[in-house]
Tab-separated table of N, CA and C and ligand atoms in Angstrom:
chain	number	residue	atom	x	y	z
A	1	MET	N	0.837	-1.212	0.000
A	1	MET	CA	0.000	0.000	0.000
A	1	MET	C	0.864	1.252	0.000
A	2	SER	N	0.565	2.099	-0.886
A	2	SER	CA	1.320	3.340	-0.932
A	2	SER	C	0.547	4.429	-0.211
A	3	LYS	N	1.168	5.548	-0.105
A	3	LYS	CA	0.518	6.626	0.636
A	3	LYS	C	-0.199	7.586	-0.296
A	4	GLU	N	-0.499	7.108	-1.453
A	4	GLU	CA	-1.116	8.024	-2.413
A	4	GLU	C	-2.558	8.347	-2.067
A	5	LYS	N	-3.222	7.374	-1.503
A	5	LYS	CA	-4.646	7.568	-1.293
A	5	LYS	C	-4.952	8.364	-0.041
A	6	LYS	N	-3.950	8.483	0.809
A	6	LYS	CA	-4.187	9.264	2.021
A	6	LYS	C	-3.736	10.687	1.787
A	7	GLN	N	-4.644	11.593	1.914
A	7	GLN	CA	-4.299	12.985	1.685
A	7	GLN	C	-4.364	13.761	2.984
A	8	GLY	N	-3.310	14.435	3.247
A	8	GLY	CA	-3.288	15.259	4.439
A	8	GLY	C	-4.096	16.514	4.239
A	9	LYS	N	-4.025	17.387	5.201
A	9	LYS	CA	-4.862	18.580	5.123
A	9	LYS	C	-4.293	19.606	4.160
A	10	GLY	N	-3.006	19.778	4.217
A	10	GLY	CA	-2.431	20.844	3.410
A	10	GLY	C	-2.296	20.501	1.942
A	11	HIS	N	-2.623	19.265	1.622
A	11	HIS	CA	-2.422	18.852	0.238
A	11	HIS	C	-3.751	18.708	-0.468
A	12	ARG	N	-4.041	19.620	-1.322
A	12	ARG	CA	-5.321	19.557	-2.013
A	12	ARG	C	-5.102	19.142	-3.452
A	13	ASN	N	-5.591	18.000	-3.737
A	13	ASN	CA	-5.563	17.548	-5.124
A	13	ASN	C	-6.979	17.184	-5.545
A	14	CYS	N	-7.189	17.277	-6.805
A	14	CYS	CA	-8.496	16.925	-7.323
A	14	CYS	C	-8.767	15.440	-7.069
A	15	LYS	N	-9.900	15.162	-6.508
A	15	LYS	CA	-10.226	13.769	-6.223
A	15	LYS	C	-10.393	12.988	-7.512
A	16	ARG	N	-10.754	13.701	-8.532
A	16	ARG	CA	-11.124	13.002	-9.752
A	16	ARG	C	-9.923	12.768	-10.658
A	17	CYS	N	-9.220	13.819	-10.991
A	17	CYS	CA	-8.122	13.654	-11.934
A	17	CYS	C	-6.763	13.790	-11.246
A	18	GLY	N	-6.762	14.265	-10.012
A	18	GLY	CA	-5.528	14.275	-9.254
A	18	GLY	C	-4.675	15.511	-9.469
A	19	THR	N	-5.159	16.433	-10.252
A	19	THR	CA	-4.354	17.629	-10.491
A	19	THR	C	-4.412	18.554	-9.284
A	20	HIS	N	-3.465	19.451	-9.262
A	20	HIS	CA	-3.484	20.411	-8.162
A	20	HIS	C	-3.425	21.819	-8.737
A	21	ARG	N	-3.853	21.909	-9.955
A	21	ARG	CA	-3.686	23.178	-10.654
A	21	ARG	C	-4.735	24.209	-10.270
A	22	ALA	N	-5.962	23.815	-10.350
A	22	ALA	CA	-7.037	24.801	-10.131
A	22	ALA	C	-8.089	24.222	-9.215
A	23	ILE	N	-7.641	23.861	-8.046
A	23	ILE	CA	-8.572	23.272	-7.096
A	23	ILE	C	-9.501	24.340	-6.533
A	24	ILE	N	-10.734	23.993	-6.491
A	24	ILE	CA	-11.712	24.916	-5.918
A	24	ILE	C	-11.820	24.662	-4.425
A	25	ARG	N	-11.493	25.653	-3.673
A	25	ARG	CA	-11.564	25.469	-2.219
A	25	ARG	C	-12.844	26.056	-1.658
A	26	SER	N	-13.448	26.902	-2.433
A	26	SER	CA	-14.613	27.617	-1.934
A	26	SER	C	-15.710	26.670	-1.491
A	27	TYR	N	-15.840	25.593	-2.197
A	27	TYR	CA	-16.948	24.680	-1.901
A	27	TYR	C	-16.497	23.470	-1.104
A	28	ASN	N	-15.183	23.398	-0.874
A	28	ASN	CA	-14.698	22.285	-0.075
A	28	ASN	C	-15.022	20.950	-0.719
A	29	ILE	N	-14.982	20.915	-2.011
A	29	ILE	CA	-15.344	19.686	-2.704
A	29	ILE	C	-14.116	18.918	-3.147
A	30	GLY	N	-12.994	19.584	-3.162
A	30	GLY	CA	-11.770	18.868	-3.516
A	30	GLY	C	-11.691	18.510	-4.983
A	31	LEU	N	-12.223	19.360	-5.799
A	31	LEU	CA	-12.161	19.106	-7.233
A	31	LEU	C	-11.545	20.298	-7.935
A	32	CYS	N	-10.943	20.026	-9.062
A	32	CYS	CA	-10.413	21.128	-9.837
A	32	CYS	C	-11.552	21.763	-10.634
A	33	ARG	N	-11.258	22.855	-11.221
A	33	ARG	CA	-12.311	23.576	-11.931
A	33	ARG	C	-12.924	22.733	-13.029
A	34	ARG	N	-12.063	22.015	-13.691
A	34	ARG	CA	-12.557	21.247	-14.814
A	34	ARG	C	-13.490	20.121	-14.356
A	35	CYS	N	-13.046	19.382	-13.380
A	35	CYS	CA	-13.875	18.289	-12.894
A	35	CYS	C	-15.123	18.836	-12.222
A	36	PHE	N	-14.987	19.950	-11.576
A	36	PHE	CA	-16.133	20.537	-10.908
A	36	PHE	C	-17.238	20.834	-11.899
A	37	ARG	N	-16.833	21.300	-13.047
A	37	ARG	CA	-17.840	21.601	-14.065
A	37	ARG	C	-18.596	20.350	-14.475
A	38	GLU	N	-17.839	19.296	-14.667
A	38	GLU	CA	-18.478	18.044	-15.074
A	38	GLU	C	-19.382	17.522	-13.970
A	39	VAL	N	-18.875	17.540	-12.769
A	39	VAL	CA	-19.671	17.051	-11.644
A	39	VAL	C	-20.866	17.955	-11.410
A	40	ALA	N	-20.638	19.231	-11.563
A	40	ALA	CA	-21.717	20.181	-11.324
A	40	ALA	C	-22.872	19.934	-12.278
A	41	GLU	N	-22.548	19.596	-13.479
A	41	GLU	CA	-23.614	19.322	-14.433
A	41	GLU	C	-24.401	18.097	-14.012
A	42	GLU	N	-23.690	17.130	-13.494
A	42	GLU	CA	-24.379	15.933	-13.044
A	42	GLU	C	-25.259	16.239	-11.847
A	43	LEU	N	-24.788	17.113	-11.004
A	43	LEU	CA	-25.537	17.420	-9.789
A	43	LEU	C	-26.655	18.408	-10.050
A	44	GLY	N	-26.565	19.091	-11.147
A	44	GLY	CA	-27.636	20.018	-11.464
A	44	GLY	C	-27.233	21.476	-11.373
A	45	PHE	N	-25.998	21.723	-10.995
A	45	PHE	CA	-25.546	23.108	-10.984
A	45	PHE	C	-25.260	23.549	-12.400
A	46	ARG	N	-25.746	24.677	-12.721
A	46	ARG	CA	-25.465	25.150	-14.079
A	46	ARG	C	-25.101	26.617	-14.086
A	47	LYS	N	-24.844	27.136	-12.926
A	47	LYS	CA	-24.555	28.553	-12.863
A	47	LYS	C	-23.065	28.826	-12.753
A	48	PHE	N	-22.301	27.814	-12.967
A	48	PHE	CA	-20.866	27.987	-12.790
A	48	PHE	C	-20.124	27.821	-14.092
A	49	SER	N	-20.798	27.887	-15.169
A	49	SER	CA	-20.145	27.728	-16.462
A	49	SER	C	-19.388	28.996	-16.782
B	1	LIG	ZN1	-9.943	17.329	-11.714
């Protein structure tokens, strides 16, 4: 078992694609902007395009 799946507090990576480029912290969802858009569409959010 590696330590990849355990994420500490200070390390924010996208849960979905693993990037750390544009993580959205405002919603505490742990997703990058790109994945957030995709997930948001699934969830019904459409005001963040
Ligand atoms: Zn992502």
